[in-house]
Amino acid sequence: TFTVGPAAIKVGTNPAAVLLGARISEAFVANAGSGTISFVDLAAARAVATVASGSGTSALAYTTTGPPA
């Protein structure tokens, strides 16, 4: 469970890191225990998608310049 203000949002096991998205209403949660990343719609206060990321995912980062060449 990932808590935002008064809302508790169900995500994967052992959420370890949160990254706010480019839009103020989105966040990504690294779930270390389940090896997934949850995409959270903060306005709706719910996880809208989950993708596999591998075991022990505990950090997130993004770039505005795109992938490395």
CSV table of N, CA, C and O in Angstrom, one decimal:
chain,number,residue,atom,x,y,z
A,1,THR,N,0.8,-1.2,0.0
A,1,THR,CA,0.0,0.0,0.0
A,1,THR,C,0.9,1.2,0.0
A,1,THR,O,1.8,1.3,0.7
A,2,PHE,N,0.5,2.2,-0.8
A,2,PHE,CA,1.2,3.4,-1.0
A,2,PHE,C,0.2,4.5,-0.6
A,2,PHE,O,-0.9,4.6,-1.1
A,3,THR,N,0.6,5.4,0.4
A,3,THR,CA,-0.3,6.4,0.9
A,3,THR,C,-0.1,7.7,0.3
A,3,THR,O,1.1,8.2,0.4
A,4,VAL,N,-1.1,8.3,-0.2
A,4,VAL,CA,-1.0,9.7,-0.8
A,4,VAL,C,-2.1,10.5,-0.1
A,4,VAL,O,-3.3,10.3,-0.3
A,5,GLY,N,-1.8,11.5,0.7
A,5,GLY,CA,-2.8,12.2,1.5
A,5,GLY,C,-3.7,11.3,2.2
A,5,GLY,O,-3.2,10.4,2.9
A,6,PRO,N,-5.0,11.4,2.1
A,6,PRO,CA,-5.9,10.6,2.8
A,6,PRO,C,-6.1,9.2,2.1
A,6,PRO,O,-6.8,8.3,2.7
A,7,ALA,N,-5.6,9.0,0.9
A,7,ALA,CA,-5.8,7.8,0.2
A,7,ALA,C,-4.7,6.8,0.3
A,7,ALA,O,-3.6,7.1,0.3
A,8,ALA,N,-5.1,5.5,0.5
A,8,ALA,CA,-4.2,4.4,0.5
A,8,ALA,C,-4.4,3.7,-0.8
A,8,ALA,O,-5.5,3.2,-1.1
A,9,ILE,N,-3.3,3.6,-1.6
A,9,ILE,CA,-3.4,3.0,-3.0
A,9,ILE,C,-2.7,1.7,-3.0
A,9,ILE,O,-1.5,1.6,-2.6
A,10,LYS,N,-3.4,0.6,-3.4
A,10,LYS,CA,-2.8,-0.7,-3.4
A,10,LYS,C,-1.9,-0.9,-4.6
A,10,LYS,O,-2.3,-0.6,-5.7
A,11,VAL,N,-0.6,-1.2,-4.3
A,11,VAL,CA,0.4,-1.5,-5.3
A,11,VAL,C,1.0,-2.8,-5.0
A,11,VAL,O,0.4,-3.6,-4.2
A,12,GLY,N,2.1,-3.1,-5.5
A,12,GLY,CA,2.8,-4.4,-5.3
A,12,GLY,C,3.3,-4.5,-3.9
A,12,GLY,O,3.2,-3.7,-3.0
A,13,THR,N,4.1,-5.6,-3.6
A,13,THR,CA,4.6,-5.9,-2.3
A,13,THR,C,5.9,-5.1,-2.0
A,13,THR,O,6.7,-4.9,-2.9
A,14,ASN,N,6.0,-4.6,-0.8
A,14,ASN,CA,7.1,-3.8,-0.4
A,14,ASN,C,7.5,-2.6,-1.3
A,14,ASN,O,8.6,-2.6,-1.8
A,15,PRO,N,6.6,-1.6,-1.4
A,15,PRO,CA,6.9,-0.5,-2.2
A,15,PRO,C,8.2,0.2,-1.6
A,15,PRO,O,8.2,0.5,-0.4
A,16,ALA,N,9.2,0.4,-2.5
A,16,ALA,CA,10.5,0.9,-2.0
A,16,ALA,C,10.8,2.3,-2.5
A,16,ALA,O,11.6,3.0,-1.8
A,17,ALA,N,10.3,2.7,-3.6
A,17,ALA,CA,10.6,4.1,-4.1
A,17,ALA,C,9.4,4.6,-4.9
A,17,ALA,O,8.6,3.8,-5.5
A,18,VAL,N,9.3,5.9,-4.9
A,18,VAL,CA,8.2,6.6,-5.7
A,18,VAL,C,8.9,7.6,-6.6
A,18,VAL,O,9.8,8.4,-6.1
A,19,LEU,N,8.5,7.7,-7.8
A,19,LEU,CA,8.9,8.7,-8.7
A,19,LEU,C,7.7,9.5,-9.3
A,19,LEU,O,6.8,8.8,-9.8
A,20,LEU,N,7.7,10.8,-9.1
A,20,LEU,CA,6.6,11.5,-9.7
A,20,LEU,C,6.8,11.7,-11.1
A,20,LEU,O,7.9,11.9,-11.6
A,21,GLY,N,5.7,11.5,-11.9
A,21,GLY,CA,5.8,11.6,-13.3
A,21,GLY,C,5.9,13.0,-13.9
A,21,GLY,O,5.8,14.0,-13.1
A,22,ALA,N,6.0,13.2,-15.2
A,22,ALA,CA,6.0,14.5,-15.8
A,22,ALA,C,4.7,15.3,-15.6
A,22,ALA,O,4.8,16.5,-15.5
A,23,ARG,N,3.6,14.5,-15.5
A,23,ARG,CA,2.4,15.2,-15.1
A,23,ARG,C,2.2,15.1,-13.6
A,23,ARG,O,2.4,14.1,-13.0
A,24,ILE,N,1.7,16.1,-13.0
A,24,ILE,CA,1.5,16.1,-11.6
A,24,ILE,C,0.6,15.1,-11.0
A,24,ILE,O,0.6,14.7,-9.9
A,25,SER,N,-0.2,14.5,-11.9
A,25,SER,CA,-1.2,13.5,-11.5
A,25,SER,C,-0.8,12.1,-11.6
A,25,SER,O,-1.6,11.1,-11.5
A,26,GLU,N,0.5,11.8,-11.9
A,26,GLU,CA,1.0,10.5,-12.1
A,26,GLU,C,2.2,10.2,-11.2
A,26,GLU,O,3.0,11.1,-10.9
A,27,ALA,N,2.4,8.9,-10.9
A,27,ALA,CA,3.5,8.5,-10.1
A,27,ALA,C,3.9,7.0,-10.5
A,27,ALA,O,3.0,6.3,-11.0
A,28,PHE,N,5.1,6.7,-10.3
A,28,PHE,CA,5.6,5.3,-10.5
A,28,PHE,C,6.1,4.8,-9.2
A,28,PHE,O,6.8,5.5,-8.5
A,29,VAL,N,5.7,3.5,-8.8
A,29,VAL,CA,6.1,2.9,-7.6
A,29,VAL,C,6.9,1.7,-7.8
A,29,VAL,O,6.4,0.8,-8.5
A,30,ALA,N,8.2,1.6,-7.3
A,30,ALA,CA,9.0,0.4,-7.4
A,30,ALA,C,8.6,-0.5,-6.3
A,30,ALA,O,8.7,-0.2,-5.1
A,31,ASN,N,8.2,-1.7,-6.6
A,31,ASN,CA,7.7,-2.7,-5.6
A,31,ASN,C,8.8,-3.8,-5.5
A,31,ASN,O,8.9,-4.7,-6.3
A,32,ALA,N,9.7,-3.6,-4.5
A,32,ALA,CA,10.8,-4.5,-4.4
A,32,ALA,C,10.5,-5.9,-4.1
A,32,ALA,O,11.1,-6.8,-4.6
A,33,GLY,N,9.4,-6.1,-3.3
A,33,GLY,CA,9.0,-7.5,-3.0
A,33,GLY,C,8.4,-8.3,-4.1
A,33,GLY,O,8.5,-9.5,-4.2
A,34,SER,N,7.7,-7.6,-5.0
A,34,SER,CA,7.0,-8.3,-6.1
A,34,SER,C,7.8,-8.2,-7.4
A,34,SER,O,7.3,-8.8,-8.4
A,35,GLY,N,8.8,-7.4,-7.5
A,35,GLY,CA,9.6,-7.2,-8.7
A,35,GLY,C,8.8,-6.6,-9.8
A,35,GLY,O,8.8,-7.0,-11.0
A,36,THR,N,8.0,-5.6,-9.5
A,36,THR,CA,7.1,-4.9,-10.4
A,36,THR,C,7.2,-3.4,-10.2
A,36,THR,O,7.8,-2.9,-9.2
A,37,ILE,N,6.7,-2.6,-11.2
A,37,ILE,CA,6.6,-1.2,-11.1
A,37,ILE,C,5.1,-0.9,-11.4
A,37,ILE,O,4.5,-1.4,-12.4
A,38,SER,N,4.5,-0.1,-10.4
A,38,SER,CA,3.1,0.2,-10.6
A,38,SER,C,3.0,1.7,-11.1
A,38,SER,O,3.7,2.6,-10.6
A,39,PHE,N,2.1,1.9,-12.1
A,39,PHE,CA,1.8,3.2,-12.6
A,39,PHE,C,0.6,3.7,-11.8
A,39,PHE,O,-0.5,3.0,-11.9
A,40,VAL,N,0.7,4.8,-11.1
A,40,VAL,CA,-0.4,5.3,-10.3
A,40,VAL,C,-1.0,6.6,-10.8
A,40,VAL,O,-0.3,7.5,-11.1
A,41,ASP,N,-2.3,6.6,-11.0
A,41,ASP,CA,-3.1,7.8,-11.3
A,41,ASP,C,-3.4,8.5,-10.0
A,41,ASP,O,-4.3,8.0,-9.3
A,42,LEU,N,-2.7,9.5,-9.6
A,42,LEU,CA,-2.9,10.2,-8.3
A,42,LEU,C,-4.3,10.8,-8.2
A,42,LEU,O,-4.9,10.9,-7.2
A,43,ALA,N,-4.8,11.4,-9.3
A,43,ALA,CA,-6.1,12.0,-9.3
A,43,ALA,C,-7.2,11.0,-9.0
A,43,ALA,O,-8.2,11.3,-8.3
A,44,ALA,N,-7.1,9.8,-9.6
A,44,ALA,CA,-8.1,8.7,-9.3
A,44,ALA,C,-7.7,7.9,-8.1
A,44,ALA,O,-8.6,7.1,-7.6
A,45,ALA,N,-6.5,8.1,-7.5
A,45,ALA,CA,-6.1,7.4,-6.3
A,45,ALA,C,-6.1,5.9,-6.5
A,45,ALA,O,-6.6,5.1,-5.7
A,46,ARG,N,-5.6,5.4,-7.7
A,46,ARG,CA,-5.5,4.0,-7.9
A,46,ARG,C,-4.4,3.6,-8.9
A,46,ARG,O,-4.0,4.5,-9.7
A,47,ALA,N,-3.9,2.4,-8.7
A,47,ALA,CA,-2.9,1.9,-9.7
A,47,ALA,C,-3.6,1.5,-10.9
A,47,ALA,O,-4.6,0.8,-10.9
A,48,VAL,N,-3.1,2.0,-12.1
A,48,VAL,CA,-3.8,1.7,-13.3
A,48,VAL,C,-3.0,0.7,-14.2
A,48,VAL,O,-3.6,0.1,-15.1
A,49,ALA,N,-1.8,0.4,-13.9
A,49,ALA,CA,-1.0,-0.6,-14.6
A,49,ALA,C,0.1,-1.1,-13.7
A,49,ALA,O,0.6,-0.3,-12.9
A,50,THR,N,0.6,-2.3,-14.0
A,50,THR,CA,1.7,-2.9,-13.3
A,50,THR,C,2.5,-3.6,-14.3
A,50,THR,O,2.0,-4.4,-15.1
A,51,VAL,N,3.9,-3.4,-14.3
A,51,VAL,CA,4.7,-4.2,-15.3
A,51,VAL,C,5.8,-4.9,-14.5
A,51,VAL,O,6.3,-4.4,-13.4
A,52,ALA,N,6.3,-6.0,-15.0
A,52,ALA,CA,7.4,-6.7,-14.4
A,52,ALA,C,8.7,-6.0,-14.6
A,52,ALA,O,8.9,-5.4,-15.6
A,53,SER,N,9.5,-5.9,-13.5
A,53,SER,CA,10.8,-5.2,-13.6
A,53,SER,C,12.0,-6.0,-13.1
A,53,SER,O,13.1,-5.6,-13.2
A,54,GLY,N,11.7,-7.2,-12.5
A,54,GLY,CA,12.8,-8.0,-12.0
A,54,GLY,C,12.8,-7.9,-10.5
A,54,GLY,O,12.4,-7.0,-9.9
A,55,SER,N,13.4,-8.9,-9.9
A,55,SER,CA,13.4,-9.0,-8.4
A,55,SER,C,14.2,-7.9,-7.8
A,55,SER,O,15.2,-7.5,-8.3
A,56,GLY,N,13.8,-7.4,-6.7
A,56,GLY,CA,14.5,-6.4,-5.9
A,56,GLY,C,14.5,-5.0,-6.4
A,56,GLY,O,15.3,-4.2,-6.1
A,57,THR,N,13.6,-4.6,-7.3
A,57,THR,CA,13.6,-3.3,-7.9
A,57,THR,C,13.3,-2.3,-6.7
A,57,THR,O,12.3,-2.3,-6.1
A,58,SER,N,14.3,-1.4,-6.4
A,58,SER,CA,14.2,-0.5,-5.3
A,58,SER,C,14.5,0.9,-5.6
A,58,SER,O,14.5,1.7,-4.7
A,59,ALA,N,14.7,1.3,-6.9
A,59,ALA,CA,14.9,2.7,-7.2
A,59,ALA,C,14.4,2.9,-8.6
A,59,ALA,O,14.2,2.0,-9.4
A,60,LEU,N,14.1,4.2,-8.9
A,60,LEU,CA,13.5,4.6,-10.1
A,60,LEU,C,14.2,5.9,-10.6
A,60,LEU,O,14.6,6.7,-9.7
A,61,ALA,N,14.3,6.1,-11.9
A,61,ALA,CA,14.8,7.4,-12.4
A,61,ALA,C,14.3,7.6,-13.8
A,61,ALA,O,13.9,6.6,-14.4
A,62,TYR,N,14.3,8.8,-14.2
A,62,TYR,CA,13.9,9.1,-15.6
A,62,TYR,C,14.7,10.2,-16.2
A,62,TYR,O,15.3,11.0,-15.5
A,63,THR,N,14.6,10.3,-17.5
A,63,THR,CA,15.3,11.4,-18.2
A,63,THR,C,14.4,12.1,-19.2
A,63,THR,O,13.5,11.5,-19.7
A,64,THR,N,14.6,13.4,-19.4
A,64,THR,CA,13.8,14.1,-20.4
A,64,THR,C,14.4,14.1,-21.7
A,64,THR,O,13.9,14.6,-22.7
A,65,THR,N,15.6,13.5,-21.8
A,65,THR,CA,16.4,13.6,-23.1
A,65,THR,C,16.3,12.3,-23.9
A,65,THR,O,16.8,12.2,-25.0
A,66,GLY,N,15.6,11.3,-23.4
A,66,GLY,CA,15.4,10.0,-24.1
A,66,GLY,C,16.5,9.0,-23.7
A,66,GLY,O,17.3,9.3,-22.9
A,67,PRO,N,16.4,7.8,-24.3
A,67,PRO,CA,17.4,6.8,-24.0
A,67,PRO,C,18.8,7.2,-24.5
A,67,PRO,O,19.0,8.0,-25.4
A,68,PRO,N,19.8,6.5,-23.9
A,68,PRO,CA,21.2,6.8,-24.3
A,68,PRO,C,21.4,6.3,-25.8
A,68,PRO,O,20.7,5.4,-26.2
A,69,ALA,N,22.3,7.0,-26.5
A,69,ALA,CA,22.5,6.6,-27.9
A,69,ALA,C,23.4,5.4,-28.0
A,69,ALA,O,24.1,5.0,-27.1
